[in-house]
PDB file of C-alpha atoms in Angstrom:
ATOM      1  CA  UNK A   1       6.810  18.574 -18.728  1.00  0.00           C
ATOM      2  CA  UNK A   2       5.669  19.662 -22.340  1.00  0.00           C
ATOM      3  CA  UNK A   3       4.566  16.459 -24.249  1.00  0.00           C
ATOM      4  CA  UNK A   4       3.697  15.896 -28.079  1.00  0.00           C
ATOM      5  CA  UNK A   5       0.680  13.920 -27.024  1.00  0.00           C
ATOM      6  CA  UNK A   6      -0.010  10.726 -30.366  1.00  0.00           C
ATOM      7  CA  UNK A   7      -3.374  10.043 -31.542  1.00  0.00           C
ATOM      8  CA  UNK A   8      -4.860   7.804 -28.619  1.00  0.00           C
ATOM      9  CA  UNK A   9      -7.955   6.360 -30.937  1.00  0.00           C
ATOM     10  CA  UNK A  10      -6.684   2.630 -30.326  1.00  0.00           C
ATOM     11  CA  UNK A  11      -6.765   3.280 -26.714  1.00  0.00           C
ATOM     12  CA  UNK A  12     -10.150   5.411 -25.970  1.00  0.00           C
ATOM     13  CA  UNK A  13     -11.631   1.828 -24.324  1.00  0.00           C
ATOM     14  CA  UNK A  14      -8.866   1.074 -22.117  1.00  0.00           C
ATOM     15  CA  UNK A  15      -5.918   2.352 -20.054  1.00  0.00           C
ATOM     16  CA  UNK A  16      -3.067   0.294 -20.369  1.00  0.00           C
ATOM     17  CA  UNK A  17      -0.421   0.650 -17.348  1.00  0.00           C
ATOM     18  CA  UNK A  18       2.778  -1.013 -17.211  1.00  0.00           C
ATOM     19  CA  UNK A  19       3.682  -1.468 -13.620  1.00  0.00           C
ATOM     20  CA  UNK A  20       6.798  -2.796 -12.695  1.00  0.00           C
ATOM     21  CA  UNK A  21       8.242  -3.339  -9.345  1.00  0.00           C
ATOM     22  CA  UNK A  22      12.236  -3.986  -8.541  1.00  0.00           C
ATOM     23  CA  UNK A  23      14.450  -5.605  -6.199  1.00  0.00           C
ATOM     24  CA  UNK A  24      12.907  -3.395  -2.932  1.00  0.00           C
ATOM     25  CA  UNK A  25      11.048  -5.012  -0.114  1.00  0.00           C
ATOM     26  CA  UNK A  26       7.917  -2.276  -1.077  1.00  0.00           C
ATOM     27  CA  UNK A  27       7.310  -4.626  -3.912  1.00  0.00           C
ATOM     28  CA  UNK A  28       5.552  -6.610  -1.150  1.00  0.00           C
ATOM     29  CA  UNK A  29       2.815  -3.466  -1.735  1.00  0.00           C
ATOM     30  CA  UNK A  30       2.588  -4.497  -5.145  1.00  0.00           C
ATOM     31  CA  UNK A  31      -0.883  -6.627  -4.684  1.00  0.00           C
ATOM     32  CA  UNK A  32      -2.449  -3.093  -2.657  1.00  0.00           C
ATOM     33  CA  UNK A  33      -0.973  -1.252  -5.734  1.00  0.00           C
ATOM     34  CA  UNK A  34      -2.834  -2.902  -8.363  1.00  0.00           C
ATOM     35  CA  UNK A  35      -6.057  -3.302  -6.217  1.00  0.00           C
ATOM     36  CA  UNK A  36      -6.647   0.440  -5.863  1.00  0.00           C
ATOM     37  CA  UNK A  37      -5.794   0.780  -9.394  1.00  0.00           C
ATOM     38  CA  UNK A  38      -8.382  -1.444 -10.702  1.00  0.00           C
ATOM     39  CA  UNK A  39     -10.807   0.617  -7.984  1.00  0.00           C
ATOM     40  CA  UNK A  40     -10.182   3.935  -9.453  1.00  0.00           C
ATOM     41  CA  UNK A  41     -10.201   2.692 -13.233  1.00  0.00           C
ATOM     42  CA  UNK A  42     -12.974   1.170 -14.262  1.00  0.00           C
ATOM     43  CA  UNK A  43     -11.035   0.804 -18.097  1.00  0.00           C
ATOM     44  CA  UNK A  44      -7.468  -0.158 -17.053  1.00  0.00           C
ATOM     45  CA  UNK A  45      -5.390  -3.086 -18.315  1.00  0.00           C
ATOM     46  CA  UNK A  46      -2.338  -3.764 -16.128  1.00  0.00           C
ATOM     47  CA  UNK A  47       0.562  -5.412 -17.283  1.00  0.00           C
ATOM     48  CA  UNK A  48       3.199  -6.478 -14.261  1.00  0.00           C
ATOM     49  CA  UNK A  49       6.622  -6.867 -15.343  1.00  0.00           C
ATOM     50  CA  UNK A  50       8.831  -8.210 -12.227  1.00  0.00           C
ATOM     51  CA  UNK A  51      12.679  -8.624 -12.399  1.00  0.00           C
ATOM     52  CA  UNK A  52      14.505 -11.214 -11.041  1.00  0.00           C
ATOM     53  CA  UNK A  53      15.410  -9.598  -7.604  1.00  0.00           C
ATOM     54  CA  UNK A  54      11.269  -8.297  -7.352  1.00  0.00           C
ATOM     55  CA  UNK A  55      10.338 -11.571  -7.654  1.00  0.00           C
ATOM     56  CA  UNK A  56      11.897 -12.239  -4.301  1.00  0.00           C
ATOM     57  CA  UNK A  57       9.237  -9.953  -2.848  1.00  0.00           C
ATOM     58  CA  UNK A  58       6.653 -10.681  -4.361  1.00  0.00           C
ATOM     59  CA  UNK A  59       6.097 -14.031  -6.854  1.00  0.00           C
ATOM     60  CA  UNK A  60       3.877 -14.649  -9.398  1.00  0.00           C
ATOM     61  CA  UNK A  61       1.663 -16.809  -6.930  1.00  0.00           C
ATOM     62  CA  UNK A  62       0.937 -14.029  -5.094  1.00  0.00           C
ATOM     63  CA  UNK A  63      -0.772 -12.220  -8.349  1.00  0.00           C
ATOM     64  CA  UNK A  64      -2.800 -15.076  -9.544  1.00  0.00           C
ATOM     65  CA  UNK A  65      -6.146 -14.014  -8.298  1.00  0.00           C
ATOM     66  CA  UNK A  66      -5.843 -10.678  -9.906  1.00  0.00           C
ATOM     67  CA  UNK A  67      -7.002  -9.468 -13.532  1.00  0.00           C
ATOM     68  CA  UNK A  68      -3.052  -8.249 -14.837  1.00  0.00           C
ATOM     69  CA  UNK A  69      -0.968 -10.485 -17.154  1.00  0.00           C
ATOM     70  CA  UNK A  70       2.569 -11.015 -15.603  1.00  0.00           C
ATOM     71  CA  UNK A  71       6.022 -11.039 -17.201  1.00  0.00           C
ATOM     72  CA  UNK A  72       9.375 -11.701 -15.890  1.00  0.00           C
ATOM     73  CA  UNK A  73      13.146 -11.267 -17.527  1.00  0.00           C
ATOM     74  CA  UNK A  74      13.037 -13.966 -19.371  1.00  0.00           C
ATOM     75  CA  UNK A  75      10.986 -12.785 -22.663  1.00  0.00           C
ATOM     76  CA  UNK A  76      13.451 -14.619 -25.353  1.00  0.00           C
ATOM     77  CA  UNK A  77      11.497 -17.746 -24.301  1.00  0.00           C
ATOM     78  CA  UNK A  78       8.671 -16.881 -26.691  1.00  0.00           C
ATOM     79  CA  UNK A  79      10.863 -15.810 -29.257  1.00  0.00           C
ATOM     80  CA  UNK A  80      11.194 -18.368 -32.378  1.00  0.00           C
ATOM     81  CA  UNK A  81      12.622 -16.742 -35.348  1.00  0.00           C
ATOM     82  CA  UNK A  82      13.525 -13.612 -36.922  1.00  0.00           C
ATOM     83  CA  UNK A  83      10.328 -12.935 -38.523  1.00  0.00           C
ATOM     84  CA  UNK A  84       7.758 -15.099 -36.649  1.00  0.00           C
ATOM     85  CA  UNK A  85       8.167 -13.082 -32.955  1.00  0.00           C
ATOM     86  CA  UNK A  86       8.903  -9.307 -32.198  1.00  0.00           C
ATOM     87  CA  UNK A  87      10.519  -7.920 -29.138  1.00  0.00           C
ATOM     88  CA  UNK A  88       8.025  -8.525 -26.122  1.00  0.00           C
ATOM     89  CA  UNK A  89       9.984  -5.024 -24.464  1.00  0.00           C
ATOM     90  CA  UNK A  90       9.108  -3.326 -27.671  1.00  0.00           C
ATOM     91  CA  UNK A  91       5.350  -5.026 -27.816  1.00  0.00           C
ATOM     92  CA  UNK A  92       4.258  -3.848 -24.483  1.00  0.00           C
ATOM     93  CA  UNK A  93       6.045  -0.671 -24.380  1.00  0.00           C
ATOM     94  CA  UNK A  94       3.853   0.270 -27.788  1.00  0.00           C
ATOM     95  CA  UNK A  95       0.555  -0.817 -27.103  1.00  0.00           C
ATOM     96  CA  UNK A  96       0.992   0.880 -22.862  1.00  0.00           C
ATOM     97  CA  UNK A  97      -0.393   4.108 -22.461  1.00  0.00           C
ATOM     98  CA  UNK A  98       2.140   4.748 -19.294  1.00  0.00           C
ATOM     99  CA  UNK A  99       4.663   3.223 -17.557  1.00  0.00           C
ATOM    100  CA  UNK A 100       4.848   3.274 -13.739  1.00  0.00           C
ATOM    101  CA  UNK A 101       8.101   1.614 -11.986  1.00  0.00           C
ATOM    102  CA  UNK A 102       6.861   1.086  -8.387  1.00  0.00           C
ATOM    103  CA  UNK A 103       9.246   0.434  -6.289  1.00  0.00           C
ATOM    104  CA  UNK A 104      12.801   1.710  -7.990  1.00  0.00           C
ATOM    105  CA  UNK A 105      15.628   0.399  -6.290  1.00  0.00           C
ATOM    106  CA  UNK A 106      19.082   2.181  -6.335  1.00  0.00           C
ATOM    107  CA  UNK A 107      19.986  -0.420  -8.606  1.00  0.00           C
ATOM    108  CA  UNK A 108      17.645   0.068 -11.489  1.00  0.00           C
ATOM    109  CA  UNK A 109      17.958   3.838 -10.811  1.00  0.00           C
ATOM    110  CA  UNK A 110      21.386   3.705 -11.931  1.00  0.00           C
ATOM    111  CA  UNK A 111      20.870   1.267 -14.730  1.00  0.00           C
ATOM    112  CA  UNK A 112      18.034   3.350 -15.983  1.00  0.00           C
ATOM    113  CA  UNK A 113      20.173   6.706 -15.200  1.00  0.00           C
ATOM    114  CA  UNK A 114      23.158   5.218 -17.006  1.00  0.00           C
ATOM    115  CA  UNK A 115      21.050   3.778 -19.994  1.00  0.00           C
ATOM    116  CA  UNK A 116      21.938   0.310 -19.673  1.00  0.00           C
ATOM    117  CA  UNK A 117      19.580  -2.448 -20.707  1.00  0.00           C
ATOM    118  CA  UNK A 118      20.169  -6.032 -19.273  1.00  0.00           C
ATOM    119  CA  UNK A 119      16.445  -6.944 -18.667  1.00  0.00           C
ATOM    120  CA  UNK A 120      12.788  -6.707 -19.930  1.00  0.00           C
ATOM    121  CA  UNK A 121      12.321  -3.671 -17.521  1.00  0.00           C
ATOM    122  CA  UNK A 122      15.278  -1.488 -18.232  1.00  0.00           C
ATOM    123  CA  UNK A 123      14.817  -2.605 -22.211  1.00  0.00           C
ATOM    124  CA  UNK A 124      11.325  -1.166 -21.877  1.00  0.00           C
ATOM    125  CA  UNK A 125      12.682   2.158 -20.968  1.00  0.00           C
ATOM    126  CA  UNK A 126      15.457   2.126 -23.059  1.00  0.00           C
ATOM    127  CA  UNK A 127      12.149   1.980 -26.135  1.00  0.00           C
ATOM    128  CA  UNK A 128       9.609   4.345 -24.005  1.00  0.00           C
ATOM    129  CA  UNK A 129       8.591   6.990 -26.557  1.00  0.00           C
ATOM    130  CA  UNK A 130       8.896   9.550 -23.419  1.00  0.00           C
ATOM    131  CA  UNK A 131       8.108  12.097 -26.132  1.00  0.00           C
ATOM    132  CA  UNK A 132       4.847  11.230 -26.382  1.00  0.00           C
ATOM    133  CA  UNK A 133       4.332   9.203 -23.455  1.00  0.00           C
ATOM    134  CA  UNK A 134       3.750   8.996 -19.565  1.00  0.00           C
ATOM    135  CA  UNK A 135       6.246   7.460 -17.174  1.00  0.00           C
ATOM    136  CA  UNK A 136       7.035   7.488 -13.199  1.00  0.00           C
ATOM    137  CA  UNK A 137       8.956   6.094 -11.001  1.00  0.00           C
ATOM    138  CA  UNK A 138       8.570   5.723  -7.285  1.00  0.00           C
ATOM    139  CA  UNK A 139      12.003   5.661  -5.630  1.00  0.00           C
ATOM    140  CA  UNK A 140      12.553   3.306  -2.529  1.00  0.00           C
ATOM    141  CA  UNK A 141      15.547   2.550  -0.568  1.00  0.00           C
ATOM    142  CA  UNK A 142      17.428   2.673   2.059  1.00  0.00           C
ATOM    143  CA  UNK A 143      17.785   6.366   3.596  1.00  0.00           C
ATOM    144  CA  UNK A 144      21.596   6.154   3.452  1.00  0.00           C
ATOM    145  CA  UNK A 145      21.187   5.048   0.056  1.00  0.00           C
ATOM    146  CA  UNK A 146      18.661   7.802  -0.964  1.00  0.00           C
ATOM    147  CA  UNK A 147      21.219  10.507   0.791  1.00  0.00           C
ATOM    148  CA  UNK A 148      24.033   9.225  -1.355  1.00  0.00           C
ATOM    149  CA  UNK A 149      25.466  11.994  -3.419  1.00  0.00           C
ATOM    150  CA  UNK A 150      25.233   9.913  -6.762  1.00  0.00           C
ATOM    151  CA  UNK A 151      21.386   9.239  -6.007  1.00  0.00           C
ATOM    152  CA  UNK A 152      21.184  13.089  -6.523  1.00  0.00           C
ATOM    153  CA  UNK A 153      22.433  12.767 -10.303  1.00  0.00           C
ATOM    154  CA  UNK A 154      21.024   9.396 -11.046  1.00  0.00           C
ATOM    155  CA  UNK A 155      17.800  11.297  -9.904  1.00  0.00           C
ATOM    156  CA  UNK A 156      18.631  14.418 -12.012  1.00  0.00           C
ATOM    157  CA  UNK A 157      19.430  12.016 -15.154  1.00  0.00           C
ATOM    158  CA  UNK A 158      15.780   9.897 -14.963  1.00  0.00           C
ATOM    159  CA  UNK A 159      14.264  13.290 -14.512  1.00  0.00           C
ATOM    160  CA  UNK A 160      15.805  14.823 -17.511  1.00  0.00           C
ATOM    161  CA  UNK A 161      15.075  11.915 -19.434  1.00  0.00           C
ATOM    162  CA  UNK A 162      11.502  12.608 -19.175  1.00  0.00           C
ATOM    163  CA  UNK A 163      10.296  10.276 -16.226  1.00  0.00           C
ATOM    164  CA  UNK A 164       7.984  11.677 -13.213  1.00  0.00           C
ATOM    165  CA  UNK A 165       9.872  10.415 -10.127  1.00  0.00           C
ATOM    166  CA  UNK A 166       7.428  10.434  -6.718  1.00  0.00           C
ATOM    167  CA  UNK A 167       9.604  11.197  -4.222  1.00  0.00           C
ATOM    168  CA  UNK A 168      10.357   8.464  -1.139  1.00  0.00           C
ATOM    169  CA  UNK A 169       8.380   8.940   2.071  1.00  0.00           C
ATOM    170  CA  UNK A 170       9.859   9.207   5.600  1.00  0.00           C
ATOM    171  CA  UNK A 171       9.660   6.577   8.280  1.00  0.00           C
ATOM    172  CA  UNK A 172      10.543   3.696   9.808  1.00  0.00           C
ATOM    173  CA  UNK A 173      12.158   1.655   7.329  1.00  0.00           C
ATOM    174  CA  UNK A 174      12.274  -2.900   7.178  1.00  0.00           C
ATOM    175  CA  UNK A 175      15.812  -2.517   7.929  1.00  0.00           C
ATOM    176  CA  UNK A 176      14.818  -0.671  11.656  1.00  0.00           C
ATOM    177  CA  UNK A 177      16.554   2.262  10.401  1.00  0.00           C
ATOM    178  CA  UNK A 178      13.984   5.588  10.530  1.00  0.00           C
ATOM    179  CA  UNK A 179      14.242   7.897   7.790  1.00  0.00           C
ATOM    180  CA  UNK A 180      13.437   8.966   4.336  1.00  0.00           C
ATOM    181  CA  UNK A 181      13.874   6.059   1.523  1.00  0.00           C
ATOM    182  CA  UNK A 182      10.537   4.384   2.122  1.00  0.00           C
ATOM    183  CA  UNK A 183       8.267   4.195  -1.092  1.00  0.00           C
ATOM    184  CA  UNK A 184       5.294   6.465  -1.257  1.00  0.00           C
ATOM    185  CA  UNK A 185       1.890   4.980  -0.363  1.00  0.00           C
ATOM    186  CA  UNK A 186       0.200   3.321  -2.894  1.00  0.00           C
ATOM    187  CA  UNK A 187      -2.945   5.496  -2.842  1.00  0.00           C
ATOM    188  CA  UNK A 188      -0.875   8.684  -3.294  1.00  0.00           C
ATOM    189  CA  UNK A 189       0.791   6.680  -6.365  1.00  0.00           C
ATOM    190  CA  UNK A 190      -2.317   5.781  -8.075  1.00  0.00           C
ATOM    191  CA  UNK A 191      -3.658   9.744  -7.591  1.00  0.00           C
ATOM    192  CA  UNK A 192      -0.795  10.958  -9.456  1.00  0.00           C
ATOM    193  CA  UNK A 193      -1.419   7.992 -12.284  1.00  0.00           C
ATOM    194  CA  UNK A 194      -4.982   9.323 -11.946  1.00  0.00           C
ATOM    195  CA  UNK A 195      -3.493  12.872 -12.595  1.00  0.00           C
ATOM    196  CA  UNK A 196      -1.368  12.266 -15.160  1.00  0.00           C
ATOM    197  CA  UNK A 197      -3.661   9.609 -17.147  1.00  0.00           C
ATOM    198  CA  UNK A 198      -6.061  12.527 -17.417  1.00  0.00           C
ATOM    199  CA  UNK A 199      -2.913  14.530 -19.543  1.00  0.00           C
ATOM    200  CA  UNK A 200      -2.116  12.000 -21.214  1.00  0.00           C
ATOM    201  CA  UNK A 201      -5.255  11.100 -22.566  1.00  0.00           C
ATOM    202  CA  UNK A 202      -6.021  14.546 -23.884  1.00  0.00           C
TER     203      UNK A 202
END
C-alpha cells in the first residue's frame, strides 16, 4: 500500500493507537492485547474505544488497572454546544497515529464495508485520513460466517479502502465448531502494529 506519509513532528514522543474491539467473544483477548502492546512500546498511548455489543465481552471494569483511556458509543455526552465541543470521533481519529480494530465482527465488517456510521467506531473510520494513515483490522467470526460469499466482498471493499485486514486463524472456535474464523493471536497482531508503526513513522 503506497501512503503519502504527514509530517509526524507532534508525534515523535509517543505512538498513539486506537484499538477498538467489537461485538466478538475475542474481545475477551482485549486485556492480553494491550499488555503486549505496552511491552513492545515503550512510547505508546492507547486509546480503547468499545461498542455496545464489545462491551458484553469485555467491560470497562475489566480495563481499569491498565494505562489506556476508554470510550464507548455514547460520545454526545460531552458535547455542549456548537462551538464549545468538537467531534470526539474526529478528536481521536486526528491526534492517533493508527487505528487497529481487534476483533471485527461480521457486523462492523459490513457497516464499515458499506460506509455506514451509527457509532463512535464506524464514525472514526468513516474520518480516518487512510491516505496518510495506518489502519487494520483483525477479522473474527464464526467459520460459516467467514466462508459466506458476501464476507469475500465486504473483505475486498475494507481492503480497497485502504485498511490492512489480518486474516482469521483456524481452530476450535467458543461456539464448538472447528474451523477458520478465530481472531489471530494477539502477539502476531502487535508484530504487524510493530511492522507497520515502523512505516508509518518514516
Amino acid at each position: 500500500m503506497s501512503l503519502d506519509l504527514p509530517e509526524l513532528s507532534d508525534h515523535l514522543n509517543s505512538f498513539t493507537v486506537i484499538v477498538s474491539c467489537t461485538g466478538s467473544v475475542a474481545t475477551i483477548k482485549l486485556p492480553l492485547l494491550i499488555t503486549q502492546l505496552l511491552e513492545t512500546f515503550d512510547n505508546i498511548k492507547l486509546k480503547v474505544v468499545l461498542t455496545d455489543k464489545a462491551k458484553h465481552f469485555c467491560p470497562k471494569t475489566d480495563l481499569k488497572n491498565l494505562p489506556v483511556d476508554v470510550y464507548t458509543d455514547y460520545e454526545w455526552d460531552s458535547w455542549t454546544t456548537p462551538d464549545g465541543n468538537a467531534s470526539l470521533h474526529d478528536e481521536l481519529a486526528k491526534k492517533a497515529n493508527m487505528l487497529l480494530i481487534a476483533p471485527l465482527d461480521a457486523n462492523t465488517l459490513a457497516k464499515i464495508a458499506n460506509g455506514l456510521c451509527d457509532n463512535l467506531l464506524t464514525s472514526i473510520v468513516r474520518v480516518w485520513n487512510f491516505k496518510n494513515k495506518i489502519a487494520i483490522c483483525c477479522p473474527a467470526m464464526n467459520t460459516q460466517m467467514w466462508v459466506h460469499p458476501i464476507t469475500d466482498l465486504h473483505i475486498k471493499q475494507v481492503q480497497s479502502l485502504g485498511f490492512v485486514v489480518i486474516p482469521p486463524i483456524a481452530k476450535k472456535l467458543m461456539c464448538g465448531d472447528v474451523g477458520v474464523g478465530a481472531m489471530a493471536e494477539p502477539k502476531d497482531i502487535v508484530s504487524v502494529v510493530k511492522e507497520y508503526s515502523q512505516i508509518e513513522r518514516k
